[in-house]
């Protein structure tokens, strides 16, 4: 332990080296040591390095703080990193957000939405992406009118990854974010050229609870059951699973029956799960026949879900 302490003391002294390459490398080494180096002196030294005149040092300091674990996930450190989001260097801004994301995972909760709203407008796509991710991690606590409006704007971002994280963010905010405008944005995202954006939109709609249980949403999700991407089809099924049975239409039943014939077993099982949740409201001879066929499916999960669906139809 003494040798480690001596090493850390030496590294702290080197943070004041006149050569910026040395200072940047020291931050990198401290980050690699991680939680073992997370003394108050080291954290203070790295916080000072966040304000270094050299952008590479500032980037490395943010990275190192991200690796310090719970001891660095304090309001004091978060506030310093929030100041770094206004750095003139886009990589520093991005690394600062990356550090905040990791600290949220370690229990940090006191993150201001003011800086995040600014970050949603940042010229660097990586910063905008991280802002969406952090707002999603904050969940319902961040679901203010201003934040939801900012995320709606992010749905129109030129970068697909930003759009995807914006969908995920409103999904994690659940019913609080389920305004008519947000739902319209998510329905538009179901038509996005990128499959991962369409998947995020499906998942978000599934988390919107009762406010998303409209015929328009159901119809769009049903159309998505025919998506060219199997994972999108599966996520559309999962979204429909979360329907509590208030909106049961012929289109819904027919769409689910088509999904029972999908080439992928997890899409077929998802259709069965949805039908199981709808229960008696979906009963028809044609549907029962389709579910009886599903009991003979080669996939165990499909067979089990089909049996459950038939049982719930009473």
mmCIF file of C-alpha atoms in Angstrom:
data_model
loop_
_atom_site.group_PDB
_atom_site.id
_atom_site.type_symbol
_atom_site.label_atom_id
_atom_site.label_comp_id
_atom_site.label_asym_id
_atom_site.label_seq_id
_atom_site.Cartn_x
_atom_site.Cartn_y
_atom_site.Cartn_z
ATOM 1 C CA UNK A 1 0.000 0.000 0.000
ATOM 2 C CA UNK A 2 2.878 2.346 0.815
ATOM 3 C CA UNK A 3 4.356 1.810 -2.631
ATOM 4 C CA UNK A 4 0.988 2.611 -4.195
ATOM 5 C CA UNK A 5 0.640 5.750 -2.092
ATOM 6 C CA UNK A 6 4.123 6.855 -3.071
ATOM 7 C CA UNK A 7 3.263 6.263 -6.729
ATOM 8 C CA UNK A 8 0.080 8.309 -6.476
ATOM 9 C CA UNK A 9 1.907 11.116 -4.666
ATOM 10 C CA UNK A 10 4.465 11.167 -7.448
ATOM 11 C CA UNK A 11 1.753 11.268 -10.091
ATOM 12 C CA UNK A 12 0.032 14.145 -8.315
ATOM 13 C CA UNK A 13 3.254 16.128 -8.362
ATOM 14 C CA UNK A 14 3.614 15.390 -12.069
ATOM 15 C CA UNK A 15 0.206 16.939 -12.746
ATOM 16 C CA UNK A 16 2.016 20.264 -12.381
ATOM 17 C CA UNK A 17 4.667 19.419 -14.976
ATOM 18 C CA UNK A 18 5.211 22.213 -17.496
ATOM 19 C CA UNK A 19 4.878 19.730 -20.391
ATOM 20 C CA UNK A 20 1.216 19.300 -21.337
ATOM 21 C CA UNK A 21 1.895 15.844 -22.798
ATOM 22 C CA UNK A 22 3.148 14.725 -19.397
ATOM 23 C CA UNK A 23 0.119 16.172 -17.616
ATOM 24 C CA UNK A 24 -2.234 14.469 -20.058
ATOM 25 C CA UNK A 25 -0.422 11.150 -19.620
ATOM 26 C CA UNK A 26 -0.604 11.455 -15.833
ATOM 27 C CA UNK A 27 -4.377 11.876 -16.031
ATOM 28 C CA UNK A 28 -4.511 8.785 -18.223
ATOM 29 C CA UNK A 29 -2.469 6.748 -15.715
ATOM 30 C CA UNK A 30 -4.576 7.899 -12.763
ATOM 31 C CA UNK A 31 -7.686 6.897 -14.673
ATOM 32 C CA UNK A 32 -6.260 3.435 -15.269
ATOM 33 C CA UNK A 33 -5.523 3.027 -11.565
ATOM 34 C CA UNK A 34 -9.179 3.902 -11.056
ATOM 35 C CA UNK A 35 -10.873 3.667 -7.675
ATOM 36 C CA UNK A 36 -7.630 2.777 -5.907
ATOM 37 C CA UNK A 37 -6.421 6.270 -6.770
ATOM 38 C CA UNK A 38 -9.649 8.023 -5.789
ATOM 39 C CA UNK A 39 -8.373 10.032 -2.846
ATOM 40 C CA UNK A 40 -9.636 13.540 -2.216
ATOM 41 C CA UNK A 41 -6.217 14.857 -3.273
ATOM 42 C CA UNK A 42 -6.319 13.008 -6.596
ATOM 43 C CA UNK A 43 -9.883 14.090 -7.315
ATOM 44 C CA UNK A 44 -9.001 17.708 -6.539
ATOM 45 C CA UNK A 45 -5.947 17.430 -8.766
ATOM 46 C CA UNK A 46 -8.038 16.107 -11.636
ATOM 47 C CA UNK A 47 -10.640 18.824 -11.109
ATOM 48 C CA UNK A 48 -7.880 21.387 -11.468
ATOM 49 C CA UNK A 49 -6.768 19.601 -14.631
ATOM 50 C CA UNK A 50 -10.275 20.016 -16.046
ATOM 51 C CA UNK A 51 -9.363 23.720 -16.273
ATOM 52 C CA UNK A 52 -5.910 23.139 -17.784
ATOM 53 C CA UNK A 53 -4.830 25.432 -20.623
ATOM 54 C CA UNK A 54 -4.307 22.394 -22.864
ATOM 55 C CA UNK A 55 -7.415 20.726 -24.290
ATOM 56 C CA UNK A 56 -5.834 17.256 -24.312
ATOM 57 C CA UNK A 57 -5.209 17.530 -20.573
ATOM 58 C CA UNK A 58 -8.794 18.623 -19.989
ATOM 59 C CA UNK A 59 -10.104 15.672 -22.012
ATOM 60 C CA UNK A 60 -7.896 13.225 -20.117
ATOM 61 C CA UNK A 61 -8.941 14.686 -16.771
ATOM 62 C CA UNK A 62 -12.618 14.148 -17.591
ATOM 63 C CA UNK A 63 -11.879 10.576 -18.635
ATOM 64 C CA UNK A 64 -9.952 9.915 -15.438
ATOM 65 C CA UNK A 65 -12.742 11.269 -13.235
ATOM 66 C CA UNK A 66 -15.172 8.960 -15.027
ATOM 67 C CA UNK A 67 -13.082 5.984 -13.891
ATOM 68 C CA UNK A 68 -12.828 6.992 -10.232
ATOM 69 C CA UNK A 69 -16.017 5.244 -9.149
ATOM 70 C CA UNK A 70 -18.408 6.239 -6.381
ATOM 71 C CA UNK A 71 -15.910 8.433 -4.551
ATOM 72 C CA UNK A 72 -15.896 10.841 -7.481
ATOM 73 C CA UNK A 73 -19.679 10.764 -8.000
ATOM 74 C CA UNK A 74 -20.287 13.811 -5.805
ATOM 75 C CA UNK A 75 -22.152 17.065 -6.346
ATOM 76 C CA UNK A 76 -18.829 18.917 -6.275
ATOM 77 C CA UNK A 77 -17.391 16.860 -9.124
ATOM 78 C CA UNK A 78 -20.647 16.896 -11.108
ATOM 79 C CA UNK A 79 -20.787 20.696 -10.899
ATOM 80 C CA UNK A 80 -17.215 20.950 -12.157
ATOM 81 C CA UNK A 81 -18.027 18.665 -15.070
ATOM 82 C CA UNK A 82 -21.159 20.678 -15.824
ATOM 83 C CA UNK A 83 -18.918 23.708 -16.226
ATOM 84 C CA UNK A 84 -16.757 21.699 -18.622
ATOM 85 C CA UNK A 85 -19.705 21.163 -20.945
ATOM 86 C CA UNK A 86 -19.196 24.745 -22.093
ATOM 87 C CA UNK A 87 -15.566 24.111 -23.021
ATOM 88 C CA UNK A 88 -14.553 25.511 -26.416
ATOM 89 C CA UNK A 89 -13.204 22.078 -27.398
ATOM 90 C CA UNK A 90 -15.967 19.690 -28.498
ATOM 91 C CA UNK A 91 -14.018 16.614 -27.368
ATOM 92 C CA UNK A 92 -13.744 18.050 -23.862
ATOM 93 C CA UNK A 93 -17.485 18.711 -23.835
ATOM 94 C CA UNK A 94 -18.196 15.186 -25.012
ATOM 95 C CA UNK A 95 -15.838 13.618 -22.458
ATOM 96 C CA UNK A 96 -17.408 15.679 -19.682
ATOM 97 C CA UNK A 97 -20.838 14.335 -20.574
ATOM 98 C CA UNK A 98 -19.421 10.823 -20.829
ATOM 99 C CA UNK A 99 -18.089 11.179 -17.293
ATOM 100 C CA UNK A 100 -21.450 12.399 -16.012
ATOM 101 C CA UNK A 101 -23.194 9.419 -17.641
ATOM 102 C CA UNK A 102 -20.850 7.021 -15.854
ATOM 103 C CA UNK A 103 -21.291 8.824 -12.543
ATOM 104 C CA UNK A 104 -25.043 8.491 -12.855
ATOM 105 C CA UNK A 105 -24.438 4.766 -12.967
ATOM 106 C CA UNK A 106 -22.546 5.110 -9.686
ATOM 107 C CA UNK A 107 -25.428 6.882 -7.981
ATOM 108 C CA UNK A 108 -24.928 10.551 -8.841
ATOM 109 C CA UNK A 109 -28.341 12.204 -9.171
ATOM 110 C CA UNK A 110 -27.834 15.957 -8.829
ATOM 111 C CA UNK A 111 -27.519 16.805 -12.514
ATOM 112 C CA UNK A 112 -28.929 20.135 -13.655
ATOM 113 C CA UNK A 113 -31.203 20.075 -16.694
ATOM 114 C CA UNK A 114 -30.199 23.630 -17.614
ATOM 115 C CA UNK A 115 -26.836 22.574 -18.996
ATOM 116 C CA UNK A 116 -28.426 19.575 -20.652
ATOM 117 C CA UNK A 117 -30.858 21.769 -22.568
ATOM 118 C CA UNK A 118 -27.913 23.758 -23.869
ATOM 119 C CA UNK A 119 -26.126 20.530 -24.765
ATOM 120 C CA UNK A 120 -29.078 19.400 -26.875
ATOM 121 C CA UNK A 121 -28.226 22.324 -29.150
ATOM 122 C CA UNK A 122 -24.467 21.668 -29.206
ATOM 123 C CA UNK A 123 -22.808 21.665 -32.621
ATOM 124 C CA UNK A 124 -21.093 18.353 -31.827
ATOM 125 C CA UNK A 125 -23.323 15.299 -32.309
ATOM 126 C CA UNK A 126 -21.524 13.375 -29.564
ATOM 127 C CA UNK A 127 -22.451 16.032 -27.019
ATOM 128 C CA UNK A 128 -26.078 16.058 -28.154
ATOM 129 C CA UNK A 129 -26.177 12.275 -27.923
ATOM 130 C CA UNK A 130 -24.813 12.245 -24.366
ATOM 131 C CA UNK A 131 -27.291 14.917 -23.318
ATOM 132 C CA UNK A 132 -30.169 12.707 -24.507
ATOM 133 C CA UNK A 133 -28.652 9.725 -22.717
ATOM 134 C CA UNK A 134 -28.298 11.593 -19.426
ATOM 135 C CA UNK A 135 -31.847 12.955 -19.599
ATOM 136 C CA UNK A 136 -33.051 9.408 -20.174
ATOM 137 C CA UNK A 137 -31.098 8.208 -17.150
ATOM 138 C CA UNK A 138 -32.768 10.929 -15.065
ATOM 139 C CA UNK A 139 -36.173 9.586 -16.100
ATOM 140 C CA UNK A 140 -39.307 11.249 -14.768
ATOM 141 C CA UNK A 141 -37.263 13.719 -12.692
ATOM 142 C CA UNK A 142 -36.209 15.425 -15.913
ATOM 143 C CA UNK A 143 -39.652 15.391 -17.537
ATOM 144 C CA UNK A 144 -40.272 19.136 -17.613
ATOM 145 C CA UNK A 145 -41.987 20.970 -20.444
ATOM 146 C CA UNK A 146 -38.672 22.504 -21.507
ATOM 147 C CA UNK A 147 -36.816 19.190 -21.535
ATOM 148 C CA UNK A 148 -39.554 17.407 -23.456
ATOM 149 C CA UNK A 149 -39.544 20.231 -25.994
ATOM 150 C CA UNK A 150 -35.783 19.923 -26.359
ATOM 151 C CA UNK A 151 -36.037 16.189 -26.935
ATOM 152 C CA UNK A 152 -38.737 16.739 -29.557
ATOM 153 C CA UNK A 153 -36.269 18.919 -31.428
ATOM 154 C CA UNK A 154 -33.694 16.123 -31.129
ATOM 155 C CA UNK A 155 -36.077 13.808 -33.011
ATOM 156 C CA UNK A 156 -35.237 15.902 -36.074
ATOM 157 C CA UNK A 157 -31.472 15.682 -35.593
ATOM 158 C CA UNK A 158 -29.417 14.954 -38.703
ATOM 159 C CA UNK A 159 -27.605 12.153 -36.853
ATOM 160 C CA UNK A 160 -29.569 8.955 -36.369
ATOM 161 C CA UNK A 161 -27.859 8.068 -33.078
ATOM 162 C CA UNK A 162 -29.097 11.315 -31.533
ATOM 163 C CA UNK A 163 -32.642 10.575 -32.712
ATOM 164 C CA UNK A 164 -32.438 7.085 -31.240
ATOM 165 C CA UNK A 165 -31.303 8.340 -27.821
ATOM 166 C CA UNK A 166 -34.005 11.023 -27.891
ATOM 167 C CA UNK A 167 -36.600 8.277 -28.384
ATOM 168 C CA UNK A 168 -35.092 6.286 -25.532
ATOM 169 C CA UNK A 169 -35.104 9.346 -23.274
ATOM 170 C CA UNK A 170 -38.816 10.105 -23.652
ATOM 171 C CA UNK A 171 -39.516 6.390 -23.300
ATOM 172 C CA UNK A 172 -37.787 6.334 -19.919
ATOM 173 C CA UNK A 173 -39.844 9.352 -18.840
ATOM 174 C CA UNK A 174 -42.960 7.319 -19.554
ATOM 175 C CA UNK A 175 -46.413 8.828 -19.242
ATOM 176 C CA UNK A 176 -45.032 12.201 -18.136
ATOM 177 C CA UNK A 177 -43.526 12.672 -21.589
ATOM 178 C CA UNK A 178 -46.510 11.266 -23.470
ATOM 179 C CA UNK A 179 -47.793 14.476 -25.014
ATOM 180 C CA UNK A 180 -49.595 14.367 -28.333
ATOM 181 C CA UNK A 181 -46.623 16.022 -30.023
ATOM 182 C CA UNK A 182 -44.165 13.482 -28.602
ATOM 183 C CA UNK A 183 -46.329 10.563 -29.691
ATOM 184 C CA UNK A 184 -46.549 12.019 -33.208
ATOM 185 C CA UNK A 185 -42.749 12.326 -33.259
ATOM 186 C CA UNK A 186 -42.404 8.692 -32.200
ATOM 187 C CA UNK A 187 -44.845 7.541 -34.857
ATOM 188 C CA UNK A 188 -42.793 9.402 -37.447
ATOM 189 C CA UNK A 189 -39.668 7.720 -36.071
ATOM 190 C CA UNK A 190 -41.234 4.341 -36.861
ATOM 191 C CA UNK A 191 -40.605 5.270 -40.503
ATOM 192 C CA UNK A 192 -36.949 6.226 -39.994
ATOM 193 C CA UNK A 193 -34.432 4.804 -42.448
ATOM 194 C CA UNK A 194 -32.320 3.393 -39.600
ATOM 195 C CA UNK A 195 -33.616 0.255 -37.914
ATOM 196 C CA UNK A 196 -32.173 1.171 -34.501
ATOM 197 C CA UNK A 197 -34.196 4.403 -34.518
ATOM 198 C CA UNK A 198 -37.342 2.454 -35.361
ATOM 199 C CA UNK A 199 -36.581 0.036 -32.513
ATOM 200 C CA UNK A 200 -36.131 2.891 -30.047
ATOM 201 C CA UNK A 201 -39.442 4.386 -31.163
ATOM 202 C CA UNK A 202 -41.233 1.055 -30.612
ATOM 203 C CA UNK A 203 -39.785 0.712 -27.137
ATOM 204 C CA UNK A 204 -40.679 4.290 -26.232
ATOM 205 C CA UNK A 205 -44.287 3.865 -27.361
ATOM 206 C CA UNK A 206 -44.506 0.712 -25.276
ATOM 207 C CA UNK A 207 -43.512 2.721 -22.205
ATOM 208 C CA UNK A 208 -46.024 5.529 -22.733
ATOM 209 C CA UNK A 209 -48.748 3.660 -20.849
ATOM 210 C CA UNK A 210 -52.399 4.545 -21.376
ATOM 211 C CA UNK A 211 -51.771 7.790 -23.279
ATOM 212 C CA UNK A 212 -50.274 5.857 -26.173
ATOM 213 C CA UNK A 213 -53.157 3.405 -26.364
ATOM 214 C CA UNK A 214 -54.888 5.076 -29.284
ATOM 215 C CA UNK A 215 -56.016 3.602 -32.558
ATOM 216 C CA UNK A 216 -53.365 5.624 -34.431
ATOM 217 C CA UNK A 217 -50.567 4.170 -32.320
ATOM 218 C CA UNK A 218 -51.938 0.645 -32.604
ATOM 219 C CA UNK A 219 -52.254 0.891 -36.386
ATOM 220 C CA UNK A 220 -48.698 2.202 -36.759
ATOM 221 C CA UNK A 221 -47.296 -0.558 -34.557
ATOM 222 C CA UNK A 222 -49.244 -3.123 -36.529
ATOM 223 C CA UNK A 223 -47.723 -1.830 -39.745
ATOM 224 C CA UNK A 224 -44.353 -2.110 -38.069
ATOM 225 C CA UNK A 225 -44.975 -5.827 -37.590
ATOM 226 C CA UNK A 226 -44.180 -6.013 -41.294
ATOM 227 C CA UNK A 227 -40.853 -4.175 -40.965
ATOM 228 C CA UNK A 228 -37.956 -5.597 -42.956
ATOM 229 C CA UNK A 229 -35.853 -5.828 -39.793
ATOM 230 C CA UNK A 230 -36.682 -8.757 -37.533
ATOM 231 C CA UNK A 231 -35.646 -6.934 -34.361
ATOM 232 C CA UNK A 232 -37.961 -4.032 -35.188
ATOM 233 C CA UNK A 233 -40.805 -6.506 -35.681
ATOM 234 C CA UNK A 234 -40.024 -8.084 -32.340
ATOM 235 C CA UNK A 235 -39.941 -4.727 -30.554
ATOM 236 C CA UNK A 236 -43.266 -3.786 -32.142
ATOM 237 C CA UNK A 237 -44.714 -6.978 -30.667
ATOM 238 C CA UNK A 238 -43.247 -6.139 -27.274
ATOM 239 C CA UNK A 239 -44.834 -2.684 -27.449
ATOM 240 C CA UNK A 240 -48.183 -4.244 -28.251
ATOM 241 C CA UNK A 241 -47.744 -6.651 -25.319
ATOM 242 C CA UNK A 242 -47.980 -3.652 -23.010
ATOM 243 C CA UNK A 243 -51.464 -2.792 -24.238
ATOM 244 C CA UNK A 244 -53.951 -3.335 -21.440
ATOM 245 C CA UNK A 245 -56.744 -4.390 -23.779
ATOM 246 C CA UNK A 246 -58.573 -1.070 -24.097
ATOM 247 C CA UNK A 247 -57.940 -0.815 -27.821
ATOM 248 C CA UNK A 248 -58.799 -4.096 -29.513
ATOM 249 C CA UNK A 249 -59.634 -3.831 -33.202
ATOM 250 C CA UNK A 250 -59.903 -6.243 -36.094
ATOM 251 C CA UNK A 251 -56.732 -4.670 -37.485
ATOM 252 C CA UNK A 252 -54.907 -5.492 -34.263
ATOM 253 C CA UNK A 253 -56.060 -9.111 -34.245
ATOM 254 C CA UNK A 254 -55.286 -9.620 -37.937
ATOM 255 C CA UNK A 255 -51.854 -8.073 -37.513
ATOM 256 C CA UNK A 256 -51.057 -10.366 -34.605
ATOM 257 C CA UNK A 257 -52.293 -13.395 -36.524
ATOM 258 C CA UNK A 258 -49.903 -12.490 -39.330
ATOM 259 C CA UNK A 259 -47.128 -12.172 -36.751
ATOM 260 C CA UNK A 260 -47.866 -15.729 -35.621
ATOM 261 C CA UNK A 261 -46.513 -16.823 -38.999
ATOM 262 C CA UNK A 262 -43.317 -14.760 -38.810
ATOM 263 C CA UNK A 263 -40.084 -16.549 -39.663
ATOM 264 C CA UNK A 264 -38.499 -15.539 -36.353
ATOM 265 C CA UNK A 265 -39.638 -17.344 -33.175
ATOM 266 C CA UNK A 266 -39.321 -14.328 -30.885
ATOM 267 C CA UNK A 267 -41.733 -12.394 -33.121
ATOM 268 C CA UNK A 268 -44.194 -15.295 -32.997
ATOM 269 C CA UNK A 269 -43.882 -15.558 -29.221
ATOM 270 C CA UNK A 270 -44.343 -11.782 -28.913
ATOM 271 C CA UNK A 271 -47.600 -12.036 -30.847
ATOM 272 C CA UNK A 272 -48.757 -14.819 -28.523
ATOM 273 C CA UNK A 273 -47.869 -12.733 -25.461
ATOM 274 C CA UNK A 274 -49.915 -9.826 -26.782
ATOM 275 C CA UNK A 275 -52.885 -12.085 -27.450
ATOM 276 C CA UNK A 276 -52.529 -13.581 -23.977
ATOM 277 C CA UNK A 277 -52.762 -10.133 -22.437
ATOM 278 C CA UNK A 278 -55.781 -9.130 -24.507
ATOM 279 C CA UNK A 279 -57.519 -12.346 -23.472
ATOM 280 C CA UNK A 280 -61.227 -12.891 -24.091
ATOM 281 C CA UNK A 281 -61.601 -9.662 -26.078
ATOM 282 C CA UNK A 282 -59.694 -11.286 -28.928
ATOM 283 C CA UNK A 283 -61.595 -14.560 -29.095
ATOM 284 C CA UNK A 284 -62.633 -15.849 -32.523
ATOM 285 C CA UNK A 285 -62.647 -19.248 -34.166
ATOM 286 C CA UNK A 286 -60.001 -18.209 -36.687
ATOM 287 C CA UNK A 287 -57.729 -16.908 -33.960
ATOM 288 C CA UNK A 288 -58.169 -19.998 -31.813
ATOM 289 C CA UNK A 289 -57.235 -22.116 -34.825
ATOM 290 C CA UNK A 290 -54.085 -20.040 -35.371
ATOM 291 C CA UNK A 291 -53.097 -20.430 -31.726
ATOM 292 C CA UNK A 292 -53.734 -24.168 -31.838
ATOM 293 C CA UNK A 293 -51.321 -24.324 -34.753
ATOM 294 C CA UNK A 294 -48.833 -22.304 -32.694
ATOM 295 C CA UNK A 295 -48.966 -24.973 -29.990
ATOM 296 C CA UNK A 296 -47.222 -27.229 -32.512
ATOM 297 C CA UNK A 297 -44.472 -24.644 -33.099
ATOM 298 C CA UNK A 298 -40.893 -25.900 -33.108
ATOM 299 C CA UNK A 299 -39.944 -23.233 -30.564
ATOM 300 C CA UNK A 300 -40.721 -23.942 -26.896
ATOM 301 C CA UNK A 301 -41.316 -20.288 -26.012
ATOM 302 C CA UNK A 302 -43.885 -19.934 -28.791
ATOM 303 C CA UNK A 303 -45.688 -23.085 -27.666
ATOM 304 C CA UNK A 304 -45.847 -21.930 -24.050
ATOM 305 C CA UNK A 305 -47.076 -18.448 -24.969
ATOM 306 C CA UNK A 306 -49.709 -19.888 -27.310
ATOM 307 C CA UNK A 307 -51.031 -22.131 -24.528
ATOM 308 C CA UNK A 308 -51.201 -19.143 -22.176
ATOM 309 C CA UNK A 309 -53.075 -17.105 -24.788
ATOM 310 C CA UNK A 310 -55.675 -19.824 -25.303
ATOM 311 C CA UNK A 311 -56.070 -20.206 -21.549
ATOM 312 C CA UNK A 312 -56.730 -16.487 -21.114
ATOM 313 C CA UNK A 313 -59.459 -16.537 -23.739
ATOM 314 C CA UNK A 314 -61.583 -18.660 -21.482
#
